[in-house]
Amino acid sequence: MMFEVLQIVVPILTVAAAIVAVYFRDLLSATIALAAMSLLLSMEFYILQAPDVAIAEAGVGACLTTAILIFSIKATKRMEDEK
Amino acid sequence: MRSRDAVALIALVLLGSFMIMSVLPLANMIRPFGEPVNPEMDDYIITHAQNETGANNAVTSVVFDYRGFDTLGEATVLFTAVAGVILILRRYAHG
Amino acid sequence: MDETSKIIKTVSSVMFPFVTIYGLYVILHGHLTPGGGFQGGAIVASGCALLVVAFGSDAIAKRVKESQLSLLESIGALGFISLAFVGIATTFFYNSLAGTKFLFGRIPPYGSNPGYLSSGGLLPLMNLAVGTKVIAGLFAIVLILAIATRKKGGRSK
């Protein structure tokens, strides 16, 4: 029962985090939403019994990508331009 | 811009219909989940990986032993990426 | 660059040894538990990125040069290829140490068991080589990006 609930809840949260990351105007918030999506995706990999991929996803996607994106935001602009 | 929206809508409908069709019982009748078509290589690795390589983690024995060339290509990709980043950004880093 | 607060610095100094030890554990036990060279290297590089974010790129760049990291990565790659050449008498990537009485040569019994650390033949050595390579490579990327963007606009000229 617990397994089925997690199988339904975690992908929905992943997709919600991805949609939120697209709609943010503040790029720093979008980066944090992307990190949350990556962490939820690694949890989904763990539920599907692929712990190797889960560790790689959590290390690279949730930490290093976030650090690199934050450094590049610091060098450019924080807010996205209006059209 | 209007035609681009139409193309995106058609692509979305096609992709969504394929994804919904893949979870329907009809698709499971054609090819059931968890029963691959060619399981010979999987069965060989699962039965022989511990005796042949001595590693309990069969994934590591596949990645570094049975499919070592794949890991060599991955290492080459990482090396090329690091070399490119350092080559481009060294000018800005050390002025 | 803006100075980060004392809370961030203290928490990062406390967390960094634990993250590093966990990453090295994942690398060294790659042939027994889930994980391996790439995963453990990514975890250790994440800990180093934490230090770069907390203490600023200038304080880290005084201690570590990216030329040293580049050298370390080349050593890891050459070690991986030369370990693949050890079993060249049979084929490339042949696990010639498994089954011998030498280092890492023990064979565990068939079935699910905790296993021995001294087993797996060439796999732990390859894990170490790939782990060194991934730590140095990813940390070099983060460090040089942090140094290049330490001023607003990225250009220091």
mmCIF file of C-alpha atoms in Angstrom:
data_model
loop_
_atom_site.group_PDB
_atom_site.id
_atom_site.type_symbol
_atom_site.label_atom_id
_atom_site.label_comp_id
_atom_site.label_asym_id
_atom_site.label_seq_id
_atom_site.Cartn_x
_atom_site.Cartn_y
_atom_site.Cartn_z
ATOM 1 C CA MET A 1 0.000 0.000 0.000
ATOM 2 C CA MET A 2 2.788 2.388 0.994
ATOM 3 C CA PHE A 3 4.633 1.506 -2.216
ATOM 4 C CA GLU A 4 1.673 2.375 -4.456
ATOM 5 C CA VAL A 5 1.063 5.674 -2.670
ATOM 6 C CA LEU A 6 4.712 6.669 -3.112
ATOM 7 C CA GLN A 7 4.604 5.584 -6.756
ATOM 8 C CA ILE A 8 1.742 8.008 -7.357
ATOM 9 C CA VAL A 9 2.785 10.927 -5.128
ATOM 10 C CA VAL A 10 6.467 11.261 -6.063
ATOM 11 C CA PRO A 11 6.057 11.577 -9.887
ATOM 12 C CA ILE A 12 3.259 14.120 -9.418
ATOM 13 C CA LEU A 13 5.513 16.205 -7.149
ATOM 14 C CA THR A 14 8.358 15.884 -9.687
ATOM 15 C CA VAL A 15 6.209 17.194 -12.524
ATOM 16 C CA ALA A 16 4.862 19.976 -10.274
ATOM 17 C CA ALA A 17 8.411 21.077 -9.385
ATOM 18 C CA ALA A 18 9.385 21.089 -13.072
ATOM 19 C CA ILE A 19 6.370 23.221 -14.042
ATOM 20 C CA VAL A 20 7.081 25.647 -11.176
ATOM 21 C CA ALA A 21 10.720 25.904 -12.332
ATOM 22 C CA VAL A 22 9.547 26.958 -15.797
ATOM 23 C CA TYR A 23 7.096 29.598 -14.513
ATOM 24 C CA PHE A 24 9.357 31.448 -12.059
ATOM 25 C CA ARG A 25 10.586 34.889 -13.149
ATOM 26 C CA ASP A 26 13.269 34.879 -10.458
ATOM 27 C CA LEU A 27 16.048 32.674 -11.827
ATOM 28 C CA LEU A 28 17.410 31.842 -8.373
ATOM 29 C CA SER A 29 14.027 30.450 -7.324
ATOM 30 C CA ALA A 30 13.854 28.509 -10.587
ATOM 31 C CA THR A 31 17.255 26.975 -9.820
ATOM 32 C CA ILE A 32 16.093 25.884 -6.370
ATOM 33 C CA ALA A 33 12.934 24.388 -7.898
ATOM 34 C CA LEU A 34 15.129 22.505 -10.375
ATOM 35 C CA ALA A 35 17.194 21.137 -7.469
ATOM 36 C CA ALA A 36 13.993 19.997 -5.749
ATOM 37 C CA MET A 37 12.871 18.292 -8.957
ATOM 38 C CA SER A 38 16.214 16.516 -9.206
ATOM 39 C CA LEU A 39 15.999 15.314 -5.601
ATOM 40 C CA LEU A 40 12.454 14.019 -6.129
ATOM 41 C CA LEU A 41 13.607 12.294 -9.316
ATOM 42 C CA SER A 42 16.379 10.549 -7.382
ATOM 43 C CA MET A 43 13.776 9.430 -4.841
ATOM 44 C CA GLU A 44 11.709 8.023 -7.701
ATOM 45 C CA PHE A 45 14.780 6.120 -8.956
ATOM 46 C CA TYR A 46 15.237 4.721 -5.458
ATOM 47 C CA ILE A 47 11.599 3.601 -5.321
ATOM 48 C CA LEU A 48 12.073 1.863 -8.682
ATOM 49 C CA GLN A 49 15.040 -0.029 -7.107
ATOM 50 C CA ALA A 50 17.899 1.624 -8.999
ATOM 51 C CA PRO A 51 20.077 2.948 -6.131
ATOM 52 C CA ASP A 52 23.139 3.499 -8.345
ATOM 53 C CA VAL A 53 21.286 5.933 -10.573
ATOM 54 C CA ALA A 54 19.678 7.536 -7.516
ATOM 55 C CA ILE A 55 23.057 8.351 -5.932
ATOM 56 C CA ALA A 56 24.409 9.747 -9.206
ATOM 57 C CA GLU A 57 21.290 11.845 -9.748
ATOM 58 C CA ALA A 58 21.348 13.237 -6.201
ATOM 59 C CA GLY A 59 25.047 14.121 -6.387
ATOM 60 C CA VAL A 60 25.224 15.607 -9.852
ATOM 61 C CA GLY A 61 21.691 16.904 -10.405
ATOM 62 C CA ALA A 62 20.800 18.277 -7.007
ATOM 63 C CA CYS A 63 24.152 19.655 -5.897
ATOM 64 C CA LEU A 64 26.688 20.315 -8.650
ATOM 65 C CA THR A 65 24.221 21.583 -11.259
ATOM 66 C CA THR A 66 22.713 23.928 -8.667
ATOM 67 C CA ALA A 67 26.144 25.283 -7.722
ATOM 68 C CA ILE A 68 27.109 25.843 -11.367
ATOM 69 C CA LEU A 69 23.795 27.563 -12.167
ATOM 70 C CA ILE A 70 24.063 29.806 -9.089
ATOM 71 C CA PHE A 71 27.589 30.856 -10.077
ATOM 72 C CA SER A 72 26.418 31.708 -13.587
ATOM 73 C CA ILE A 73 23.421 33.662 -12.231
ATOM 74 C CA LYS A 74 25.821 35.626 -10.023
ATOM 75 C CA ALA A 75 27.855 36.579 -13.099
ATOM 76 C CA THR A 76 24.825 37.702 -15.105
ATOM 77 C CA LYS A 77 21.371 38.936 -14.030
ATOM 78 C CA ARG A 78 19.014 37.527 -11.429
ATOM 79 C CA MET A 79 15.631 38.469 -12.880
ATOM 80 C CA GLU A 80 14.333 37.302 -16.218
ATOM 81 C CA ASP A 81 13.488 40.095 -18.676
ATOM 82 C CA GLU A 82 9.942 40.885 -19.694
ATOM 83 C CA LYS A 83 9.240 40.473 -23.374
ATOM 84 C CA MET B 1 3.551 32.054 -34.109
ATOM 85 C CA ARG B 2 0.074 30.578 -34.563
ATOM 86 C CA SER B 3 1.380 27.693 -36.733
ATOM 87 C CA ARG B 4 4.096 26.914 -34.181
ATOM 88 C CA ASP B 5 1.445 26.552 -31.490
ATOM 89 C CA ALA B 6 -0.515 24.173 -33.728
ATOM 90 C CA VAL B 7 2.587 22.036 -34.321
ATOM 91 C CA ALA B 8 3.320 21.955 -30.578
ATOM 92 C CA LEU B 9 -0.275 20.947 -29.818
ATOM 93 C CA ILE B 10 -0.183 18.110 -32.369
ATOM 94 C CA ALA B 11 3.141 16.859 -30.969
ATOM 95 C CA LEU B 12 1.758 17.002 -27.408
ATOM 96 C CA VAL B 13 -1.365 15.062 -28.372
ATOM 97 C CA LEU B 14 0.675 12.399 -30.191
ATOM 98 C CA LEU B 15 3.144 11.980 -27.312
ATOM 99 C CA GLY B 16 0.407 11.910 -24.683
ATOM 100 C CA SER B 17 -1.664 9.373 -26.580
ATOM 101 C CA PHE B 18 1.358 7.073 -26.931
ATOM 102 C CA MET B 19 2.130 7.380 -23.212
ATOM 103 C CA ILE B 20 -1.489 6.677 -22.223
ATOM 104 C CA MET B 21 -1.671 3.735 -24.637
ATOM 105 C CA SER B 22 1.465 2.234 -23.104
ATOM 106 C CA VAL B 23 -0.168 1.913 -19.664
ATOM 107 C CA LEU B 24 -3.443 0.459 -20.929
ATOM 108 C CA PRO B 25 -4.035 -3.307 -20.497
ATOM 109 C CA LEU B 26 -3.812 -3.801 -24.270
ATOM 110 C CA ALA B 27 -0.116 -2.945 -24.317
ATOM 111 C CA ASN B 28 0.490 -5.219 -21.343
ATOM 112 C CA MET B 29 -1.112 -8.078 -23.272
ATOM 113 C CA ILE B 30 1.327 -7.643 -26.166
ATOM 114 C CA ARG B 31 4.475 -7.425 -24.023
ATOM 115 C CA PRO B 32 4.051 -7.861 -20.235
ATOM 116 C CA PHE B 33 6.029 -5.690 -17.851
ATOM 117 C CA GLY B 34 9.051 -7.362 -16.287
ATOM 118 C CA GLU B 35 9.416 -10.054 -18.923
ATOM 119 C CA PRO B 36 12.015 -8.950 -21.465
ATOM 120 C CA VAL B 37 12.160 -10.488 -24.919
ATOM 121 C CA ASN B 38 15.838 -11.530 -24.871
ATOM 122 C CA PRO B 39 16.772 -12.474 -21.285
ATOM 123 C CA GLU B 40 19.808 -14.643 -22.135
ATOM 124 C CA MET B 41 22.461 -12.010 -21.388
ATOM 125 C CA ASP B 42 20.714 -10.929 -18.160
ATOM 126 C CA ASP B 43 20.490 -14.518 -16.925
ATOM 127 C CA TYR B 44 24.146 -15.139 -17.776
ATOM 128 C CA ILE B 45 25.307 -12.043 -15.867
ATOM 129 C CA ILE B 46 23.067 -12.732 -12.855
ATOM 130 C CA THR B 47 24.285 -16.332 -12.503
ATOM 131 C CA HIS B 48 27.960 -15.846 -13.376
ATOM 132 C CA ALA B 49 28.914 -12.345 -12.194
ATOM 133 C CA GLN B 50 29.762 -13.397 -8.630
ATOM 134 C CA ASN B 51 31.921 -16.338 -9.646
ATOM 135 C CA GLU B 52 33.714 -14.658 -12.518
ATOM 136 C CA THR B 53 34.513 -11.244 -11.060
ATOM 137 C CA GLY B 54 34.158 -11.796 -7.324
ATOM 138 C CA ALA B 55 32.078 -8.644 -6.871
ATOM 139 C CA ASN B 56 28.786 -8.835 -5.035
ATOM 140 C CA ASN B 57 27.441 -5.756 -6.806
ATOM 141 C CA ALA B 58 26.515 -7.024 -10.249
ATOM 142 C CA VAL B 59 26.057 -3.492 -11.568
ATOM 143 C CA THR B 60 29.708 -2.635 -10.881
ATOM 144 C CA SER B 61 30.836 -5.882 -12.489
ATOM 145 C CA VAL B 62 28.849 -4.971 -15.608
ATOM 146 C CA VAL B 63 30.053 -1.367 -15.692
ATOM 147 C CA PHE B 64 33.750 -2.057 -15.164
ATOM 148 C CA ASP B 65 34.190 -5.564 -16.496
ATOM 149 C CA TYR B 66 31.627 -6.841 -18.981
ATOM 150 C CA ARG B 67 30.956 -3.428 -20.523
ATOM 151 C CA GLY B 68 34.267 -1.719 -19.770
ATOM 152 C CA PHE B 69 34.404 0.086 -23.100
ATOM 153 C CA ASP B 70 31.256 1.982 -22.171
ATOM 154 C CA THR B 71 32.930 3.322 -19.025
ATOM 155 C CA LEU B 72 35.990 4.243 -21.081
ATOM 156 C CA GLY B 73 33.784 6.335 -23.367
ATOM 157 C CA GLU B 74 32.128 7.983 -20.360
ATOM 158 C CA ALA B 75 35.538 8.832 -18.897
ATOM 159 C CA THR B 76 36.536 10.335 -22.253
ATOM 160 C CA VAL B 77 33.386 12.478 -22.280
ATOM 161 C CA LEU B 78 34.101 13.819 -18.775
ATOM 162 C CA PHE B 79 37.758 14.481 -19.638
ATOM 163 C CA THR B 80 36.788 16.406 -22.780
ATOM 164 C CA ALA B 81 34.196 18.459 -20.874
ATOM 165 C CA VAL B 82 36.688 19.446 -18.158
ATOM 166 C CA ALA B 83 39.354 20.279 -20.749
ATOM 167 C CA GLY B 84 36.915 22.492 -22.660
ATOM 168 C CA VAL B 85 35.706 24.343 -19.561
ATOM 169 C CA ILE B 86 39.242 25.008 -18.343
ATOM 170 C CA LEU B 87 40.351 26.075 -21.838
ATOM 171 C CA ILE B 88 37.529 28.610 -22.177
ATOM 172 C CA LEU B 89 37.379 29.994 -18.624
ATOM 173 C CA ARG B 90 41.113 30.174 -17.837
ATOM 174 C CA ARG B 91 41.334 33.519 -19.657
ATOM 175 C CA TYR B 92 38.659 35.050 -17.421
ATOM 176 C CA ALA B 93 39.941 33.445 -14.247
ATOM 177 C CA HIS B 94 43.521 34.638 -14.378
ATOM 178 C CA GLY B 95 42.982 37.845 -16.276
ATOM 179 C CA MET C 1 32.388 39.002 -3.542
ATOM 180 C CA ASP C 2 29.919 39.237 -0.700
ATOM 181 C CA GLU C 3 31.065 37.620 2.506
ATOM 182 C CA THR C 4 28.843 34.786 3.665
ATOM 183 C CA SER C 5 27.615 34.678 7.253
ATOM 184 C CA LYS C 6 29.264 32.881 10.136
ATOM 185 C CA ILE C 7 26.439 30.296 10.303
ATOM 186 C CA ILE C 8 27.082 29.108 6.760
ATOM 187 C CA LYS C 9 30.831 28.866 7.353
ATOM 188 C CA THR C 10 30.482 26.907 10.600
ATOM 189 C CA VAL C 11 27.888 24.461 9.259
ATOM 190 C CA SER C 12 29.961 23.899 6.098
ATOM 191 C CA SER C 13 33.120 23.182 8.110
ATOM 192 C CA VAL C 14 31.198 20.670 10.232
ATOM 193 C CA MET C 15 29.478 18.984 7.271
ATOM 194 C CA PHE C 16 32.477 18.736 4.934
ATOM 195 C CA PRO C 17 34.304 15.812 6.675
ATOM 196 C CA PHE C 18 31.117 13.748 6.858
ATOM 197 C CA VAL C 19 30.308 14.285 3.186
ATOM 198 C CA THR C 20 33.884 13.402 2.204
ATOM 199 C CA ILE C 21 33.938 10.258 4.338
ATOM 200 C CA TYR C 22 30.613 9.123 2.889
ATOM 201 C CA GLY C 23 31.836 9.692 -0.660
ATOM 202 C CA LEU C 24 35.067 7.785 -0.038
ATOM 203 C CA TYR C 25 33.001 4.950 1.496
ATOM 204 C CA VAL C 26 30.846 4.805 -1.633
ATOM 205 C CA ILE C 27 33.986 4.682 -3.807
ATOM 206 C CA LEU C 28 35.806 2.027 -1.759
ATOM 207 C CA HIS C 29 32.765 -0.245 -1.330
ATOM 208 C CA GLY C 30 31.720 0.095 -4.960
ATOM 209 C CA HIS C 31 31.976 -3.638 -5.564
ATOM 210 C CA LEU C 32 29.838 -4.553 -2.522
ATOM 211 C CA THR C 33 27.131 -1.909 -2.156
ATOM 212 C CA PRO C 34 25.339 0.344 -4.652
ATOM 213 C CA GLY C 35 27.527 3.110 -5.958
ATOM 214 C CA GLY C 36 30.941 3.206 -7.511
ATOM 215 C CA GLY C 37 33.582 5.551 -8.765
ATOM 216 C CA PHE C 38 31.354 8.057 -10.504
ATOM 217 C CA GLN C 39 28.732 8.292 -7.735
ATOM 218 C CA GLY C 40 31.236 8.613 -4.891
ATOM 219 C CA GLY C 41 33.301 11.114 -6.843
ATOM 220 C CA ALA C 42 30.205 13.232 -7.423
ATOM 221 C CA ILE C 43 29.472 13.182 -3.665
ATOM 222 C CA VAL C 44 33.023 14.267 -2.726
ATOM 223 C CA ALA C 45 32.965 16.978 -5.395
ATOM 224 C CA SER C 46 29.660 18.165 -3.928
ATOM 225 C CA GLY C 47 31.364 18.581 -0.555
ATOM 226 C CA CYS C 48 34.165 20.580 -2.178
ATOM 227 C CA ALA C 49 31.578 22.749 -3.976
ATOM 228 C CA LEU C 50 30.009 23.393 -0.550
ATOM 229 C CA LEU C 51 33.348 24.747 0.662
ATOM 230 C CA VAL C 52 33.701 26.944 -2.432
ATOM 231 C CA VAL C 53 30.209 28.394 -1.910
ATOM 232 C CA ALA C 54 30.731 28.972 1.816
ATOM 233 C CA PHE C 55 34.260 30.385 1.954
ATOM 234 C CA GLY C 56 34.457 32.132 -1.398
ATOM 235 C CA SER C 57 36.571 31.220 -4.404
ATOM 236 C CA ASP C 58 39.601 33.298 -3.405
ATOM 237 C CA ALA C 59 40.192 31.442 -0.131
ATOM 238 C CA ILE C 60 39.991 28.056 -1.907
ATOM 239 C CA ALA C 61 42.067 29.192 -4.897
ATOM 240 C CA LYS C 62 44.912 30.100 -2.549
ATOM 241 C CA ARG C 63 45.187 26.448 -1.486
ATOM 242 C CA VAL C 64 44.218 24.521 -4.625
ATOM 243 C CA LYS C 65 45.242 25.382 -8.186
ATOM 244 C CA GLU C 66 43.209 24.032 -11.032
ATOM 245 C CA SER C 67 46.410 22.889 -12.758
ATOM 246 C CA GLN C 68 46.929 20.473 -9.847
ATOM 247 C CA LEU C 69 43.343 19.228 -10.251
ATOM 248 C CA SER C 70 43.894 18.789 -13.981
ATOM 249 C CA LEU C 71 47.036 16.772 -13.267
ATOM 250 C CA LEU C 72 45.123 14.591 -10.774
ATOM 251 C CA GLU C 73 42.394 13.963 -13.334
ATOM 252 C CA SER C 74 44.958 12.933 -15.946
ATOM 253 C CA ILE C 75 46.525 10.554 -13.427
ATOM 254 C CA GLY C 76 43.102 8.975 -12.806
ATOM 255 C CA ALA C 77 42.379 8.534 -16.511
ATOM 256 C CA LEU C 78 45.822 7.044 -17.209
ATOM 257 C CA GLY C 79 45.411 4.714 -14.219
ATOM 258 C CA PHE C 80 42.054 3.508 -15.530
ATOM 259 C CA ILE C 81 43.445 2.776 -19.000
ATOM 260 C CA SER C 82 46.561 1.064 -17.629
ATOM 261 C CA LEU C 83 44.391 -1.079 -15.313
ATOM 262 C CA ALA C 84 42.402 -2.064 -18.382
ATOM 263 C CA PHE C 85 45.693 -3.064 -20.047
ATOM 264 C CA VAL C 86 46.608 -5.423 -17.162
ATOM 265 C CA GLY C 87 44.546 -8.254 -18.616
ATOM 266 C CA ILE C 88 45.635 -7.640 -22.215
ATOM 267 C CA ALA C 89 46.985 -11.217 -22.409
ATOM 268 C CA THR C 90 43.370 -12.423 -22.731
ATOM 269 C CA THR C 91 41.359 -9.376 -23.813
ATOM 270 C CA PHE C 92 41.144 -5.675 -23.081
ATOM 271 C CA PHE C 93 39.333 -5.112 -19.737
ATOM 272 C CA TYR C 94 39.898 -8.733 -18.652
ATOM 273 C CA ASN C 95 39.626 -9.098 -14.863
ATOM 274 C CA SER C 96 42.874 -10.994 -14.384
ATOM 275 C CA LEU C 97 43.152 -10.484 -10.603
ATOM 276 C CA ALA C 98 39.871 -12.249 -9.735
ATOM 277 C CA GLY C 99 40.295 -15.767 -8.441
ATOM 278 C CA THR C 100 43.992 -15.458 -7.603
ATOM 279 C CA LYS C 101 45.447 -15.480 -4.107
ATOM 280 C CA PHE C 102 46.827 -11.986 -4.640
ATOM 281 C CA LEU C 103 45.308 -8.620 -3.682
ATOM 282 C CA PHE C 104 41.497 -8.427 -4.012
ATOM 283 C CA GLY C 105 41.423 -11.998 -5.308
ATOM 284 C CA ARG C 106 38.856 -13.637 -3.065
ATOM 285 C CA ILE C 107 35.669 -15.069 -4.564
ATOM 286 C CA PRO C 108 32.519 -14.795 -2.400
ATOM 287 C CA PRO C 109 30.037 -17.682 -2.249
ATOM 288 C CA TYR C 110 27.102 -17.652 -4.639
ATOM 289 C CA GLY C 111 23.891 -16.051 -3.433
ATOM 290 C CA SER C 112 23.133 -13.008 -1.328
ATOM 291 C CA ASN C 113 25.794 -12.421 1.328
ATOM 292 C CA PRO C 114 27.610 -9.378 2.703
ATOM 293 C CA GLY C 115 30.763 -10.242 0.764
ATOM 294 C CA TYR C 116 34.397 -9.436 1.514
ATOM 295 C CA LEU C 117 36.172 -6.123 1.004
ATOM 296 C CA SER C 118 39.131 -8.006 -0.444
ATOM 297 C CA SER C 119 37.285 -9.385 -3.447
ATOM 298 C CA GLY C 120 36.461 -8.257 -6.932
ATOM 299 C CA GLY C 121 39.859 -8.396 -8.638
ATOM 300 C CA LEU C 122 40.543 -5.239 -10.605
ATOM 301 C CA LEU C 123 37.164 -3.641 -9.876
ATOM 302 C CA PRO C 124 38.114 -1.789 -6.620
ATOM 303 C CA LEU C 125 41.267 -0.407 -8.236
ATOM 304 C CA MET C 126 39.280 0.780 -11.242
ATOM 305 C CA ASN C 127 36.757 2.334 -8.854
ATOM 306 C CA LEU C 128 39.586 4.231 -7.151
ATOM 307 C CA ALA C 129 40.985 5.464 -10.483
ATOM 308 C CA VAL C 130 37.599 6.613 -11.787
ATOM 309 C CA GLY C 131 36.793 8.175 -8.390
ATOM 310 C CA THR C 132 40.008 10.231 -8.445
ATOM 311 C CA LYS C 133 39.232 11.337 -11.967
ATOM 312 C CA VAL C 134 35.657 12.361 -11.216
ATOM 313 C CA ILE C 135 36.554 14.221 -7.983
ATOM 314 C CA ALA C 136 39.290 16.210 -9.718
ATOM 315 C CA GLY C 137 37.264 16.875 -12.861
ATOM 316 C CA LEU C 138 34.030 18.079 -11.264
ATOM 317 C CA PHE C 139 35.855 20.109 -8.595
ATOM 318 C CA ALA C 140 37.964 21.740 -11.320
ATOM 319 C CA ILE C 141 34.814 22.746 -13.214
ATOM 320 C CA VAL C 142 33.170 24.267 -10.109
ATOM 321 C CA LEU C 143 36.366 26.003 -8.949
ATOM 322 C CA ILE C 144 37.261 27.612 -12.253
ATOM 323 C CA LEU C 145 33.669 28.744 -12.763
ATOM 324 C CA ALA C 146 33.702 30.321 -9.290
ATOM 325 C CA ILE C 147 37.011 32.092 -9.956
ATOM 326 C CA ALA C 148 35.904 33.351 -13.366
ATOM 327 C CA THR C 149 32.640 34.790 -12.029
ATOM 328 C CA ARG C 150 33.909 36.334 -8.798
ATOM 329 C CA LYS C 151 33.356 39.817 -10.207
ATOM 330 C CA LYS C 152 30.050 41.106 -11.542
ATOM 331 C CA GLY C 153 29.932 40.511 -15.270
ATOM 332 C CA GLY C 154 32.538 37.770 -15.222
ATOM 333 C CA ARG C 155 35.333 39.726 -16.911
ATOM 334 C CA SER C 156 38.188 40.642 -14.649
ATOM 335 C CA LYS C 157 39.999 42.767 -17.245
#
